[in-house]
């Protein structure tokens, strides 16, 4: 099942820069692993913002929740989740 | 270049049902043609709503504007447009 | 999988009262059938409003979309859909 | 009487992690006690968010207020409260 | 139990003025009956607006819903409902 | 003249708990004095929130401003002020 | 006592142009009478909009309500009312 | 040219009280100087809030910007600026 | 003096298509005349929307108001006006 | 391709004033370099606010994102990005 997730990152100025770099590196590695597994199907940057638009392909809302809350940047992210269905005019299957 | 377009359809109750059906059929044909041409790259239904999330792959904002305003349902749609850039952690190119 | 759906009904004053009564009766019958089948698990009235809070138990977003768009009152409803996951502190399973 | 309560948790980064863990454990125990007593009738996780949707079954607004303000996480929560009535199409009694 | 109800009236220009006057007269009579019964405890005009702030004293949300939906102006009103509890610093009982 | 004032309290976590308790005690005493003087005519708790709905009976906006800014909790409160007029259907005088 | 009133006019396209012109002329005459009486102390146009910012000097909210609801354009106006007090740094009295 | 400026002050709790008092005194002196010069034509307190509504009479937006950013409280203020034009029904000139 | 004006056009479905075409043609001619006179300095389309972002160079708010309200499409437009000042880092003069 | 970017700056009070001055000087130099290169085509101050309206002329969203995130003030800015297309009534080319 597909979900659109819109993530906005707000890292507080008080966070130690080295800690921040470590978290971002972990985030990137974890994100790329999920992409290779096909669970994080698309990842786009919102131009100009520290934000992304993502499409997740998961079994259900429980798997989505587990994946998202395991993101290293999760404590610094604001999330918006939208459940997606097959569109009747789409030529591809979800 | 990629754009996310979020479309919400509001067909007024006063529209003649036959006219409405004709517009929807035209919309579907036009939408599928753009999908086959690779310009309307993704089309997902927002679950429960008469709305979709779409990804367009176009040369620039002018081409996007031309494609969207040519939609048969355009006069009945509310649009939200977001410009997308390559995400540094994405394993695929936009 | 569970979804919370918040529905607000706005029947236009121009709708023929007899037509409106027929649609509402159909809505009630369809809603009760889905409740008996266990797909519309909960249905509560928002006090003072022509609105409800509902919990649906469906296979996925596609089934939810099919059920909701088949509601006789669907053309007159505004919908808000929220995907629900198992809560770690809940003593019941979703 | 039923109330829907939507809770969003925002634990400040400055809170000592051990203190935070203690508060969360207390919250879980208290929440499960209220669930077993039938006062916290439903508890669902909003997928992707540190938030929940809950249904409380209490005598009145005073009891609801007492229960909610006694939550160990209460100082870190944003609440939205909606009073629920019996829906005329529901096959179950509230 | 007390509820604050904020009502905003929007009578469409298309409504027959005589019908509108009749509905308003019925509304006034019904409102004053509920005030005399002690169920509509307070009724204040929001200065400058076709809107009011009201306090209802009812058994529960079901009674509130029944009273409000019986208002002659109900189809033309937008409602906001807030459940009220006893305030610890109030010198009067709710 | 009557004003509805909606107050939401946000005490920062950084405030010394003893100082906070002292401020709350002062607030309660001051609030009850104003209630006894008839200036703070009603005080209700918004169920579930650290917020209240209040009705003030004052000479004018200047007196209202003086009373509110003298509240011990004022620096931690968000206020919404609404001027109230006599409602034509009210059986009581403001 | 002073109130700031922000008025936005929305005349429906369906209103007969001659009727509209008559209403606007009445509005202008009534508005200028109130200005000469000192009750409508200031009247400014919001640049680019069919809207104004006004300052009323009235006895209380009841008088304000009576004046505003007597405006010929009142049924086509959206109002926002703000009660004003004497500012401690103002060199003029309200 | 006239501008309406709505200012809301938010002084952080962390600001040294003596520094805060000094800034407020400077603000008052500067504000009164501008009032005497006729540039800050009106200054009203929003009842109940640490906020004001002001009317500035300046040559253009550049002068307005220079005056506002020179306010001692400027770093702690949220501003909303509205350009005002002559109203056709006003009996006074702007 | 410069103003940014954001215009959104909403032509009602009920407007006669021939009348609409005439209004749009008049709008285009008038807009191009103002551009040639240097008063409508920039005009950009918001991609995907029936909306534009414009920069006007006028003497003051009165001239802006006169120009905008003379637009043939004015009755069908929603406007947002922002006064612009010289930016300290700009290499060009406004 | 053109983008409108609306930037609002929020420098935290806790930032060292000397560091802040250095960042602002770097921002000015970088901004003027981009203006001279023709990439930052327009830069206007929003009157009264620590905010600007800018027009960028870039190859695509990727270049825009690279330019914006390289701004020295970027960590302290809130951005709103709008893609612009050629307007059919504009006498100039984008």
PDB file of C-alpha atoms in Angstrom, chain H:
ATOM      1  CA  UNK H   1       0.617  58.292   2.590  1.00  0.00           C
ATOM      2  CA  UNK H   2      -1.112  56.287   5.315  1.00  0.00           C
ATOM      3  CA  UNK H   3      -0.331  52.805   6.554  1.00  0.00           C
ATOM      4  CA  UNK H   4      -2.069  50.796   9.224  1.00  0.00           C
ATOM      5  CA  UNK H   5       0.473  48.843  11.252  1.00  0.00           C
ATOM      6  CA  UNK H   6      -0.628  46.201  13.745  1.00  0.00           C
ATOM      7  CA  UNK H   7       2.130  45.411  16.239  1.00  0.00           C
ATOM      8  CA  UNK H   8       2.246  42.527  18.683  1.00  0.00           C
ATOM      9  CA  UNK H   9       5.000  42.483  21.292  1.00  0.00           C
ATOM     10  CA  UNK H  10       6.548  39.233  22.516  1.00  0.00           C
ATOM     11  CA  UNK H  11       9.329  39.886  24.999  1.00  0.00           C
ATOM     12  CA  UNK H  12      11.091  36.610  25.848  1.00  0.00           C
ATOM     13  CA  UNK H  13      11.089  35.592  29.524  1.00  0.00           C
ATOM     14  CA  UNK H  14      14.868  35.316  29.265  1.00  0.00           C
ATOM     15  CA  UNK H  15      15.342  39.061  28.716  1.00  0.00           C
ATOM     16  CA  UNK H  16      16.811  40.830  31.724  1.00  0.00           C
ATOM     17  CA  UNK H  17      13.962  42.822  33.376  1.00  0.00           C
ATOM     18  CA  UNK H  18      16.100  45.959  33.689  1.00  0.00           C
ATOM     19  CA  UNK H  19      17.060  45.760  30.020  1.00  0.00           C
ATOM     20  CA  UNK H  20      13.404  45.254  29.167  1.00  0.00           C
ATOM     21  CA  UNK H  21      12.372  48.322  31.183  1.00  0.00           C
ATOM     22  CA  UNK H  22      15.031  50.420  29.452  1.00  0.00           C
ATOM     23  CA  UNK H  23      13.857  49.276  26.004  1.00  0.00           C
ATOM     24  CA  UNK H  24      10.235  50.042  26.875  1.00  0.00           C
ATOM     25  CA  UNK H  25      11.140  53.517  28.112  1.00  0.00           C
ATOM     26  CA  UNK H  26      13.106  54.205  24.931  1.00  0.00           C
ATOM     27  CA  UNK H  27      10.201  52.883  22.885  1.00  0.00           C
ATOM     28  CA  UNK H  28       7.791  55.231  24.622  1.00  0.00           C
ATOM     29  CA  UNK H  29      10.024  58.270  24.101  1.00  0.00           C
ATOM     30  CA  UNK H  30      10.630  57.447  20.444  1.00  0.00           C
ATOM     31  CA  UNK H  31       6.962  56.714  19.854  1.00  0.00           C
ATOM     32  CA  UNK H  32       5.891  60.019  21.399  1.00  0.00           C
ATOM     33  CA  UNK H  33       8.454  61.934  19.352  1.00  0.00           C
ATOM     34  CA  UNK H  34       7.045  60.392  16.155  1.00  0.00           C
ATOM     35  CA  UNK H  35       3.525  61.200  17.291  1.00  0.00           C
ATOM     36  CA  UNK H  36       4.441  64.814  17.915  1.00  0.00           C
ATOM     37  CA  UNK H  37       6.058  65.012  14.469  1.00  0.00           C
ATOM     38  CA  UNK H  38       2.765  63.779  12.988  1.00  0.00           C
ATOM     39  CA  UNK H  39       4.299  60.648  11.494  1.00  0.00           C
ATOM     40  CA  UNK H  40       2.690  58.232  13.966  1.00  0.00           C
ATOM     41  CA  UNK H  41      -0.767  59.675  13.618  1.00  0.00           C
ATOM     42  CA  UNK H  42      -2.757  57.287  15.832  1.00  0.00           C
ATOM     43  CA  UNK H  43      -1.827  54.731  18.455  1.00  0.00           C
ATOM     44  CA  UNK H  44      -4.449  52.504  20.086  1.00  0.00           C
ATOM     45  CA  UNK H  45      -4.098  49.586  22.464  1.00  0.00           C
ATOM     46  CA  UNK H  46      -5.822  46.331  21.479  1.00  0.00           C
ATOM     47  CA  UNK H  47      -7.864  45.617  24.613  1.00  0.00           C
ATOM     48  CA  UNK H  48      -6.429  42.730  26.608  1.00  0.00           C
ATOM     49  CA  UNK H  49      -3.364  42.167  24.431  1.00  0.00           C
ATOM     50  CA  UNK H  50       0.229  43.409  24.388  1.00  0.00           C
ATOM     51  CA  UNK H  51      -0.525  44.772  20.942  1.00  0.00           C
ATOM     52  CA  UNK H  52      -1.487  47.994  19.229  1.00  0.00           C
ATOM     53  CA  UNK H  53      -3.124  49.347  16.100  1.00  0.00           C
ATOM     54  CA  UNK H  54      -1.286  52.294  14.610  1.00  0.00           C
ATOM     55  CA  UNK H  55      -1.707  54.680  11.705  1.00  0.00           C
ATOM     56  CA  UNK H  56       1.447  56.106  10.159  1.00  0.00           C
ATOM     57  CA  UNK H  57       1.573  59.102   7.848  1.00  0.00           C
ATOM     58  CA  UNK H  58       4.778  58.875   5.848  1.00  0.00           C
ATOM     59  CA  UNK H  59       6.176  59.796   2.447  1.00  0.00           C
ATOM     60  CA  UNK H  60       6.358  56.210   1.236  1.00  0.00           C
ATOM     61  CA  UNK H  61       7.174  52.612   2.156  1.00  0.00           C
ATOM     62  CA  UNK H  62      10.868  53.405   2.559  1.00  0.00           C
ATOM     63  CA  UNK H  63      10.189  55.961   5.264  1.00  0.00           C
ATOM     64  CA  UNK H  64       7.766  53.594   6.967  1.00  0.00           C
ATOM     65  CA  UNK H  65      10.374  50.838   6.955  1.00  0.00           C
ATOM     66  CA  UNK H  66      13.013  53.141   8.401  1.00  0.00           C
ATOM     67  CA  UNK H  67      10.719  54.313  11.209  1.00  0.00           C
ATOM     68  CA  UNK H  68       9.529  50.845  12.173  1.00  0.00           C
ATOM     69  CA  UNK H  69      12.906  49.126  12.157  1.00  0.00           C
ATOM     70  CA  UNK H  70      14.230  51.899  14.406  1.00  0.00           C
ATOM     71  CA  UNK H  71      11.715  51.022  17.129  1.00  0.00           C
ATOM     72  CA  UNK H  72      13.585  49.856  20.246  1.00  0.00           C
ATOM     73  CA  UNK H  73      11.095  46.996  20.621  1.00  0.00           C
ATOM     74  CA  UNK H  74      11.328  46.049  16.926  1.00  0.00           C
ATOM     75  CA  UNK H  75      13.300  42.799  17.509  1.00  0.00           C
ATOM     76  CA  UNK H  76      10.461  41.606  19.759  1.00  0.00           C
ATOM     77  CA  UNK H  77       7.553  42.654  17.577  1.00  0.00           C
ATOM     78  CA  UNK H  78       5.451  40.937  14.980  1.00  0.00           C
ATOM     79  CA  UNK H  79       4.200  43.454  12.393  1.00  0.00           C
ATOM     80  CA  UNK H  80       1.306  43.467   9.934  1.00  0.00           C
ATOM     81  CA  UNK H  81       1.335  46.342   7.429  1.00  0.00           C
ATOM     82  CA  UNK H  82      -1.660  47.486   5.364  1.00  0.00           C
ATOM     83  CA  UNK H  83      -1.503  50.297   2.822  1.00  0.00           C
ATOM     84  CA  UNK H  84      -4.453  52.701   3.079  1.00  0.00           C
ATOM     85  CA  UNK H  85      -6.047  54.815   0.365  1.00  0.00           C
ATOM     86  CA  UNK H  86      -8.586  57.616   0.428  1.00  0.00           C
ATOM     87  CA  UNK H  87     -12.108  56.207   0.908  1.00  0.00           C
ATOM     88  CA  UNK H  88     -14.714  57.642  -1.429  1.00  0.00           C
ATOM     89  CA  UNK H  89     -17.226  58.076   1.394  1.00  0.00           C
ATOM     90  CA  UNK H  90     -14.849  59.626   3.908  1.00  0.00           C
ATOM     91  CA  UNK H  91     -15.599  63.251   4.769  1.00  0.00           C
ATOM     92  CA  UNK H  92     -11.978  63.850   5.756  1.00  0.00           C
ATOM     93  CA  UNK H  93      -8.895  63.723   3.562  1.00  0.00           C
ATOM     94  CA  UNK H  94      -6.262  61.152   4.464  1.00  0.00           C
TER      95      UNK H  94
END
